[in-house]
Amino acid sequence: MSVNVEDIVLHNFREYVKSAKHILVITGAGLSAASGIPTFRDGGGMWNSLDVEKLATPEAFATNPGLVWQFYHYRRVKALEAQPNQAHYVLARLSIPKLLKKVAPQAKTFHHVTQNVDRLIIRAMDNLNNDTPESLSHLNHSRVNSVIEIHGRITDVQCTQCGHREEVLSSPLCSSLDTSILNGYEDAGSEHRYIAPEDLPRCSACGALARPGVVWFGEKPYHLDDINLLVYKADLCIVIGTSSTVRPASTYAYRVQRHGGKVAVFNLNESVGDERADFIFRGPCETELLRVFP
Ligand code: BV8
Ligand code: ZN
């Protein structure tokens, strides 16, 4: 019977997971690709046709808030329409201590840092919670705390003045952002329509101009101190669906390795740092994660 490399990698990874105590998962846009949300830099990624600097920076918003809002509003609509995929549900199940123990009996902590702003992992955990027998539901609080959205949430609206922040799951946020006239990400990011600031989403607390609740380039990501502690403690870092090009998220796996932890990469294509990875699972994460964590 011929044993191929993939089987050996799978066996060795599963053996290592059995001894892992502090597991840290880092995810990117590839996790949501199967849910129909485009990635940023690969294939038909958004940043390949749109100008990042024109759309995902504080300067862009200061210069043309209407353009930036049209882009983010279109992405909000898509995120609200999308459904979690199998990859989200595998991670949601692993965030339930009782289920995690089946594959990682020594695990003391499991944390998931996501770069994604689409909130799909939270929805997968909520859906699982609704289907979870009463006996497990008391574990819910520990599971929700296990997810850190380092780049914020596209469904949050944040005030540019008083700091008020709220999650708004309804759409459109205001009549001027009616997306019926938009027919694609490129359209949402183009200069086709001026919207006056007074007609853009306003803060429900003070009435000032509101902005999407995401972290733009040059802005400080969320929960950095908490994440640094998790990186320091992790003995296993599982990197899923990210090109590992955006800092500081792209630095975490290497830092786990530097203090003796191991790194597993799940990606459709090659990504930055693959050469250092201890385990590589090449393929769509929505099937690979299910294969590795049935
Ligand atoms: C900060 C929210 C400092 C908004 C995002 C020059 C050199 C080095 C660094 C810098 C530099 N200039 C500036 C920087 C820092 C900058 C940075 O890293 N820039 C990069 C581009 C060079 N970083 C920042 O500015 C960060 N802030 O550093 O602040 C600071 C610190 C302390 C105090 C004050 C200040 C803030 C970065 C956050 C920016 N916001 N998003 C929005 O969404 O519009 S970033 C954006 O990229 C998304 O959040 C996304 O999640 C993130 C990373 O992209 P990926 O998720 O990896 O997506 P990508 O398309 O790249 O890759 C997808 C992958 O999936 C591919 O590998 C593909 O093969 C794979 N895939 C596809 N399908 C599947 C799959 N894999 C498996 N299965 C599939 N089915
Ligand atoms: Zn306000």
Tab-separated table of N, CA and C in Angstrom, residues 211-268:
chain	number	residue	atom	x	y	z
A	211	ARG	N	-18.758	56.474	9.780
A	211	ARG	CA	-17.863	55.756	8.837
A	211	ARG	C	-18.045	54.265	9.032
A	212	PRO	N	-17.591	53.453	8.056
A	212	PRO	CA	-17.661	51.999	8.252
A	212	PRO	C	-16.774	51.592	9.432
A	213	GLY	N	-17.209	50.588	10.208
A	213	GLY	CA	-16.477	50.194	11.423
A	213	GLY	C	-15.326	49.231	11.134
A	214	VAL	N	-14.524	49.560	10.117
A	214	VAL	CA	-13.376	48.701	9.757
A	214	VAL	C	-12.076	49.468	9.988
A	215	VAL	N	-10.956	48.705	10.017
A	215	VAL	CA	-9.629	49.310	10.193
A	215	VAL	C	-9.047	49.582	8.812
A	216	TRP	N	-8.713	50.823	8.517
A	216	TRP	CA	-8.129	51.148	7.217
A	216	TRP	C	-6.612	51.078	7.275
A	217	PHE	N	-5.975	51.093	6.127
A	217	PHE	CA	-4.514	51.064	6.099
A	217	PHE	C	-3.969	52.309	6.815
A	218	GLY	N	-2.999	52.050	7.676
A	218	GLY	CA	-2.418	53.159	8.443
A	218	GLY	C	-3.103	53.340	9.777
A	219	GLU	N	-4.244	52.665	9.996
A	219	GLU	CA	-4.934	52.760	11.297
A	219	GLU	C	-4.521	51.586	12.192
A	220	LYS	N	-4.673	51.777	13.495
A	220	LYS	CA	-4.269	50.735	14.438
A	220	LYS	C	-5.313	49.622	14.483
A	221	PRO	N	-4.927	48.395	14.224
A	221	PRO	CA	-5.884	47.286	14.313
A	221	PRO	C	-6.374	47.111	15.745
A	222	TYR	N	-7.442	46.337	15.925
A	222	TYR	CA	-8.053	46.154	17.243
A	222	TYR	C	-7.347	45.044	18.045
A	223	HIS	N	-7.429	45.162	19.355
A	223	HIS	CA	-7.037	44.100	20.298
A	223	HIS	C	-5.587	43.632	20.144
A	224	LEU	N	-4.688	44.539	19.747
A	224	LEU	CA	-3.299	44.109	19.511
A	224	LEU	C	-2.655	43.521	20.767
A	225	ASP	N	-2.908	44.112	21.932
A	225	ASP	CA	-2.266	43.602	23.160
A	225	ASP	C	-2.756	42.184	23.480
A	226	ASP	N	-4.070	41.983	23.347
A	226	ASP	CA	-4.626	40.633	23.608
A	226	ASP	C	-4.010	39.625	22.641
A	227	ILE	N	-3.929	40.040	21.380
A	227	ILE	CA	-3.402	39.108	20.361
A	227	ILE	C	-1.931	38.795	20.617
A	228	ASN	N	-1.176	39.813	21.017
A	228	ASN	CA	0.256	39.555	21.295
A	228	ASN	C	0.419	38.506	22.395
A	229	LEU	N	-0.460	38.551	23.388
A	229	LEU	CA	-0.401	37.545	24.464
A	229	LEU	C	-0.709	36.149	23.914
A	230	LEU	N	-1.700	36.089	23.049
A	230	LEU	CA	-2.092	34.785	22.464
A	230	LEU	C	-0.966	34.239	21.594
A	231	VAL	N	-0.315	35.133	20.850
A	231	VAL	CA	0.798	34.715	19.979
A	231	VAL	C	1.930	34.166	20.846
A	232	TYR	N	2.155	34.830	21.975
A	232	TYR	CA	3.252	34.414	22.865
A	232	TYR	C	2.986	33.018	23.452
A	233	LYS	N	1.703	32.735	23.737
A	233	LYS	CA	1.365	31.468	24.405
A	233	LYS	C	1.174	30.319	23.418
A	234	ALA	N	0.860	30.640	22.154
A	234	ALA	CA	0.437	29.590	21.210
A	234	ALA	C	1.542	28.571	20.940
A	235	ASP	N	1.141	27.289	20.928
A	235	ASP	CA	2.106	26.259	20.480
A	235	ASP	C	1.677	25.701	19.120
A	236	LEU	N	0.507	26.185	18.640
A	236	LEU	CA	0.069	25.819	17.289
A	236	LEU	C	-0.653	27.023	16.670
A	237	CYS	N	-0.186	27.421	15.496
A	237	CYS	CA	-0.838	28.530	14.752
A	237	CYS	C	-1.321	27.958	13.419
A	238	ILE	N	-2.637	28.049	13.201
A	238	ILE	CA	-3.238	27.529	11.956
A	238	ILE	C	-3.642	28.725	11.099
A	239	VAL	N	-2.993	28.892	9.949
A	239	VAL	CA	-3.189	30.066	9.083
A	239	VAL	C	-4.051	29.655	7.897
A	240	ILE	N	-5.199	30.292	7.746
A	240	ILE	CA	-6.189	29.825	6.752
A	240	ILE	C	-6.605	30.948	5.809
A	241	GLY	N	-6.413	30.738	4.515
A	241	GLY	CA	-6.996	31.621	3.497
A	241	GLY	C	-6.518	33.051	3.552
A	242	THR	N	-5.207	33.236	3.793
A	242	THR	CA	-4.678	34.597	3.761
A	242	THR	C	-3.373	34.630	2.976
A	243	SER	N	-3.184	35.737	2.233
A	243	SER	CA	-1.935	35.877	1.462
A	243	SER	C	-0.784	36.207	2.410
A	244	SER	N	-1.132	36.505	3.657
A	244	SER	CA	-0.122	36.877	4.676
A	244	SER	C	0.754	38.033	4.193
A	245	THR	N	0.062	39.042	3.683
A	245	THR	CA	0.795	40.227	3.192
A	245	THR	C	0.490	41.473	4.025
A	246	VAL	N	-0.536	41.410	4.872
A	246	VAL	CA	-0.935	42.610	5.623
A	246	VAL	C	-0.486	42.479	7.069
A	247	ARG	N	0.282	43.489	7.489
A	247	ARG	CA	0.764	43.483	8.869
A	247	ARG	C	-0.254	44.159	9.780
A	248	PRO	N	-0.314	43.905	11.081
A	248	PRO	CA	0.550	42.939	11.778
A	248	PRO	C	0.082	41.474	11.700
A	249	ALA	N	-1.116	41.213	11.114
A	249	ALA	CA	-1.634	39.824	11.109
A	249	ALA	C	-0.639	38.863	10.467
A	250	SER	N	0.105	39.363	9.465
A	250	SER	CA	1.012	38.465	8.720
A	250	SER	C	2.247	38.083	9.522
A	251	THR	N	2.433	38.738	10.688
A	251	THR	CA	3.663	38.441	11.460
A	251	THR	C	3.432	37.356	12.514
A	252	TYR	N	2.167	37.026	12.805
A	252	TYR	CA	1.889	36.198	13.974
A	252	TYR	C	2.418	34.772	13.843
A	253	ALA	N	2.240	34.161	12.684
A	253	ALA	CA	2.652	32.749	12.541
A	253	ALA	C	4.155	32.608	12.776
A	254	TYR	N	4.917	33.504	12.174
A	254	TYR	CA	6.375	33.446	12.320
A	254	TYR	C	6.782	33.623	13.776
A	255	ARG	N	6.052	34.498	14.496
A	255	ARG	CA	6.381	34.740	15.906
A	255	ARG	C	6.054	33.518	16.760
A	256	VAL	N	5.012	32.790	16.397
A	256	VAL	CA	4.686	31.544	17.149
A	256	VAL	C	5.836	30.549	16.955
A	257	GLN	N	6.321	30.470	15.719
A	257	GLN	CA	7.420	29.526	15.430
A	257	GLN	C	8.694	29.923	16.174
A	258	ARG	N	8.904	31.227	16.285
A	258	ARG	CA	10.142	31.701	16.906
A	258	ARG	C	10.255	31.246	18.350
A	259	HIS	N	9.107	31.052	19.025
A	259	HIS	CA	9.238	30.565	20.415
A	259	HIS	C	8.845	29.092	20.523
A	260	GLY	N	8.997	28.384	19.371
A	260	GLY	CA	8.901	26.919	19.458
A	260	GLY	C	7.591	26.304	19.037
A	261	GLY	N	6.619	27.160	18.683
A	261	GLY	CA	5.332	26.608	18.227
A	261	GLY	C	5.420	26.153	16.789
A	262	LYS	N	4.374	25.450	16.344
A	262	LYS	CA	4.351	24.996	14.960
A	262	LYS	C	3.258	25.729	14.183
A	263	VAL	N	3.453	25.777	12.841
A	263	VAL	CA	2.521	26.506	11.970
A	263	VAL	C	1.985	25.589	10.883
A	264	ALA	N	0.655	25.610	10.722
A	264	ALA	CA	-0.005	24.885	9.618
A	264	ALA	C	-0.658	25.928	8.729
A	265	VAL	N	-0.471	25.779	7.410
A	265	VAL	CA	-1.068	26.722	6.449
A	265	VAL	C	-2.094	25.985	5.601
A	266	PHE	N	-3.307	26.541	5.539
A	266	PHE	CA	-4.360	26.047	4.640
A	266	PHE	C	-4.585	27.147	3.599
A	267	ASN	N	-4.198	26.861	2.346
A	267	ASN	CA	-4.371	27.886	1.307
A	267	ASN	C	-4.505	27.211	-0.046
A	268	LEU	N	-5.311	27.874	-0.899
A	268	LEU	CA	-5.534	27.383	-2.271
A	268	LEU	C	-4.232	27.515	-3.066
